[in-house]
Amino acid sequence: MKWKASIGLEVHVQLATQTKLFCGCRTTDSNAPPNSSVCPVCLGYPGALPVLNREAVRLTVRTGLMLGCAIRATSWFDRKSYFYPDMPKNYQISQYAAPLCEGGAVEVEGEDGIRRTVRLRRIHLEEDVAKSLHIGRRSGVDFNRAGVPLMEIVTEPDMGSPDEAFAFLLALKRILLCLAVSPCNLEEGNLRCDINCSVRPADRSELGTKVEIKNLNTFKGVRDALRHELERQQAALEAGELLEQETRRWDADAGATFSMRTKEQAHDYRYFPEPDLMPVRISVEERESWRAALPEMPARRCERFMQEYGLPEYDARVLTADRAIADYFEEAARGASNPKWVANWMMTEMLRRMADAPSEAWARLPVRPAALRELAELAGRGVINSPTAKAVLDVLFERGGDPVAIVQERGWGQISDAAAVGGLADRVIREHERVAADFRNGKAAALQFLIGQGMRLSRGKANPALLRDELIRRLGSRSESAG
Amino acid sequence: MRNEVTHWTLAETCRHLEAGDCCSVELVEALLAVIAERDPLIHSYIYLNAEEALDAAREADASRAAGKGGRLLGVPIAVKDVLNVRGQPCRCGSRILKGYTAPYDATVIARLRAEGAIFLGRTNMDEFAMGSTTENSAEGPTRNPWNLERVPGGSSGGSAAAVAAGEALAALGSDTGGSVRQPAAFCGCTGLKPTYGLLSRYGLVAYASSLDQVGTLTKDVEDAALLLSVMAGRDPHDSTSLDTPSVHYSAVEGFDLRGLRLGLPKEYFEGGMEWEVERTIQAAIAVCRELGAEIREVSLPHTALAIPTYYLIACAEASTNLARYDGVRYGYRTPDAADVETLHSRTRAEGFGREVKRRIILGTYALSRGYYEEYYGRAQRVRTLIRRDFEEAFRNCDALLTPTTPTAAYPLGERVEDPLRMYLGDVYTVPANLAGLCGLTVPCGFTKELLPVGLQMLGPALGESVLFRVGGAFQKATAWHRQRPPFPVAGSAR
Ligand SMILES: [Zn+2]
């Protein structure tokens, strides 16, 4: 029998806010000492009350707008009750009945190159829990993470394979980076996934029994867990067993999933509207101003780079993979007489020199995009030759500035004056009469030697193409037919 | 000084301090002496801040000598054990908060502190404000200063008894379903429950978030207005606090009620009230009429649904508000729990009292899958109907007059085993919380057994000024609020 899998994901994304979702504590990374960023609110002290961080709402709605979600004019928070030592209040402030964003989709390109649409069910906002630490036989809780804003993106069960789920996560991460709504640092747990998946006979439309796998921290983990779990389910079905609706946990070391609880043991979260917060209202003006500030989707930008700047697909992809790079390139390419010259400099020198730098470094680079455009222009028009251009770039990386000024200041200008280069050609021919005669007699390689001598004499400043033309003009056309 | 101070109101005390008739240290010492004499019988206070209060008084006297002001400079106030005061315990009358010391000031406390108030001590209450008698306290019951065999009401019974017994000039309480107004009525105090959102709830330990409101227990309406003026106003730490312009409330102006329309909700007068209470209320209504008010009948058709609606909503919210007491971060922790589940369940089993457990279970049930719509969902819809009843009523009148309670203070122990009867005692107070309105109770007479009776005035949202005008005029025309329980007190303390 042929089998078909249906996979849905819940992705918890840590938002890039300065402070927590309901208090003024700063969001910290894992290097902060335990319990160094806490207050009565995020510790769940008696009498403390939450106050909503509006920036978290903006980032969530921004994501929703980018992914084509409907944005609720009025949404609200609910209390989700369950007892857990990581939960300061033993309820989590989340959104259940009225999430900020509903619907929407992510375009995913599979390895086969075919594009599929993964529909989204909703995006809502909630607070993160604390982190339990186990030291020997004792346990402690670090509340630095408690109350950090999480955006939960819930998909429909639209993915058919572990690879497709993996591709979805990559596409999603690319969009989130482009939106600058999350640092997307996987080591810091900025992106965490819950999976739900089921298997059914290929000829049946009704979904099979749903199994959840909780709390995966890496994209590879998602793919591995899914590969294993779908195989397990398929094997069970092939053996004629019935699957149970349950929640499982992925053990990467064991390479297997293990049952955590069955449907009967599932929590009743007893959701009800959070009475300590007012409903979240988003006016049309606010929503539209956020929409107007949206960046382009990476895929759309890639296509536009190909059309607008005439880039090959490969270059366009590379330059749109990171929003900071794309922004930099676009600023440099805008107004360039030949954007491809700029793209070539980006693809070679710039990416090589910036290979280990973080994305943020592009915005702070001493080489301003306008300077790169100028440099590409000077080199492209042959005003300076390639080694000189690289030397100018060295200077730009070191202290910024204007390429034309640098070239003049250091006397690096290429000699493109026909009379000057003509004089140079005369001198080379005079000093190397025998080689010149060889060339006249049909030895084409002799020309390279003469050009080399001319470059040496001019200390590299002669325009090589012009020098070549001037030499040929003086040595006659016989060589041309011979060369 | 010791005898005088038991009679002084807050406003009078401020005038005496300003005039230099006494200093803050003398005042605090006098109150401590009264407490030492009377509180062993009454048990209003569960924590006294004597040393720090005297230090603060010395500082206040020095500030005054240096020419510095503050509307409540050097004036001691008692605080219900439900509000966080930095450095003081805040146990909510519960064992589960044993050892907890508040690390911060509630916003209302911070505002009083900024005006120079001193926090003398913490008053007894029903555990987590759940109860109407102050018998549900881990610290033992408080007694009614008018009769030690009677309950002082609750849950702010400690605050009411302290003010009535002259052990406090004024006190703060909290009112979720009548917890300020009912004990104020039972003890012969003036009790104010402001409009929901007028006072910040930040630092008020939550019982039922959508109903809780800080209130005052004072000797007269002028003091209630003074405290409200200091505490009211938008607080960025409480999202539900209202964005109102700062108002100076006063009960001093106005001797009559001419031009005011006062409504009598007919459902409140249809039986259920003790004859002694009804007689007293009718006499009070007559006083208002004589003062020039136009008295008219109004209807609040959904009154009978208020009690079940209140208990469903309050318990549902409480079941989650009280989930945080688990022994992990603060308060009581069961010894030697082997795992987290045991730690949670044993801490809570040992830390909470019976009434609290009853309400947590009720609330958990009301929110459970399959029951939510039938209970919590329906209660929210009825709440809307009750709110509309009031909106309709306030189209035709400026305020409502009602009894505060159906009976006067009843004997200790009488309703401990009969929670349903205890719940029914909240029938006149609960609707104001459900509708988010303001309410004021003033003493309006006594029963034959010399137990105080309270007249309740209900106003529309942010209608405090109307309540102060009615209450202020009533207190200028009557002397009920100036009656003090005889001391030594009637009845015997066991
Ligand atoms: Zn915090």
mmCIF file of N, CA, C and O and ligand atoms in Angstrom, chain A residues 20 22-26 37-43 143 146-147, ligand 1:
data_model
loop_
_atom_site.group_PDB
_atom_site.id
_atom_site.type_symbol
_atom_site.label_atom_id
_atom_site.label_comp_id
_atom_site.label_asym_id
_atom_site.label_seq_id
_atom_site.Cartn_x
_atom_site.Cartn_y
_atom_site.Cartn_z
ATOM 1 N N LYS A 20 10.619 42.439 28.148
ATOM 2 C CA LYS A 20 9.714 41.287 28.148
ATOM 3 C C LYS A 20 8.290 41.695 27.744
ATOM 4 O O LYS A 20 7.995 42.872 27.595
ATOM 5 N N PHE A 22 5.347 41.492 29.321
ATOM 6 C CA PHE A 22 4.404 42.116 30.251
ATOM 7 C C PHE A 22 5.073 42.905 31.373
ATOM 8 O O PHE A 22 4.421 43.266 32.346
ATOM 9 N N CYS A 23 6.392 43.101 31.292
ATOM 10 C CA CYS A 23 7.053 43.914 32.324
ATOM 11 C C CYS A 23 8.242 44.616 31.685
ATOM 12 O O CYS A 23 8.537 44.413 30.513
ATOM 13 N N GLY A 24 8.923 45.432 32.470
ATOM 14 C CA GLY A 24 10.014 46.228 31.922
ATOM 15 C C GLY A 24 11.371 45.540 31.942
ATOM 16 O O GLY A 24 12.381 46.136 31.573
ATOM 17 N N CYS A 25 11.428 44.276 32.372
ATOM 18 C CA CYS A 25 12.717 43.570 32.432
ATOM 19 C C CYS A 25 13.295 43.415 31.027
ATOM 20 O O CYS A 25 12.572 43.119 30.084
ATOM 21 N N ARG A 26 14.617 43.572 30.918
ATOM 22 C CA ARG A 26 15.260 43.437 29.617
ATOM 23 C C ARG A 26 15.302 41.963 29.207
ATOM 24 O O ARG A 26 15.437 41.080 30.045
ATOM 25 N N SER A 37 17.433 39.134 35.443
ATOM 26 C CA SER A 37 16.507 40.042 34.765
ATOM 27 C C SER A 37 15.083 39.635 35.128
ATOM 28 O O SER A 37 14.361 39.045 34.328
ATOM 29 N N VAL A 38 14.714 39.924 36.375
ATOM 30 C CA VAL A 38 13.407 39.507 36.884
ATOM 31 C C VAL A 38 12.810 40.620 37.740
ATOM 32 O O VAL A 38 13.525 41.504 38.195
ATOM 33 N N CYS A 39 11.487 40.556 37.921
ATOM 34 C CA CYS A 39 10.791 41.539 38.747
ATOM 35 C C CYS A 39 9.523 40.874 39.291
ATOM 36 O O CYS A 39 9.224 39.737 38.925
ATOM 37 N N PRO A 40 8.764 41.562 40.165
ATOM 38 C CA PRO A 40 7.560 40.919 40.709
ATOM 39 C C PRO A 40 6.606 40.418 39.628
ATOM 40 O O PRO A 40 5.949 39.388 39.800
ATOM 41 N N VAL A 41 6.548 41.114 38.484
ATOM 42 C CA VAL A 41 5.591 40.709 37.443
ATOM 43 C C VAL A 41 5.995 39.375 36.823
ATOM 44 O O VAL A 41 5.211 38.429 36.772
ATOM 45 N N CYS A 42 7.253 39.282 36.357
ATOM 46 C CA CYS A 42 7.629 38.047 35.647
ATOM 47 C C CYS A 42 7.969 36.918 36.611
ATOM 48 O O CYS A 42 8.146 35.777 36.173
ATOM 49 N N LEU A 43 8.024 37.214 37.912
ATOM 50 C CA LEU A 43 8.177 36.144 38.900
ATOM 51 C C LEU A 43 6.826 35.688 39.431
ATOM 52 O O LEU A 43 6.737 34.782 40.245
ATOM 53 N N PHE A 143 14.522 32.409 35.907
ATOM 54 C CA PHE A 143 13.350 33.108 35.377
ATOM 55 C C PHE A 143 13.694 34.203 34.366
ATOM 56 O O PHE A 143 12.832 34.977 33.997
ATOM 57 N N ALA A 146 11.466 33.809 31.544
ATOM 58 C CA ALA A 146 10.031 33.885 31.829
ATOM 59 C C ALA A 146 9.498 35.246 31.423
ATOM 60 O O ALA A 146 10.026 36.270 31.835
ATOM 61 N N GLY A 147 8.482 35.237 30.580
ATOM 62 C CA GLY A 147 7.870 36.495 30.162
ATOM 63 C C GLY A 147 8.447 37.086 28.887
ATOM 64 O O GLY A 147 7.999 38.125 28.422
HETATM 65 ZN ZN ZN C 1 9.989 41.327 34.893
#
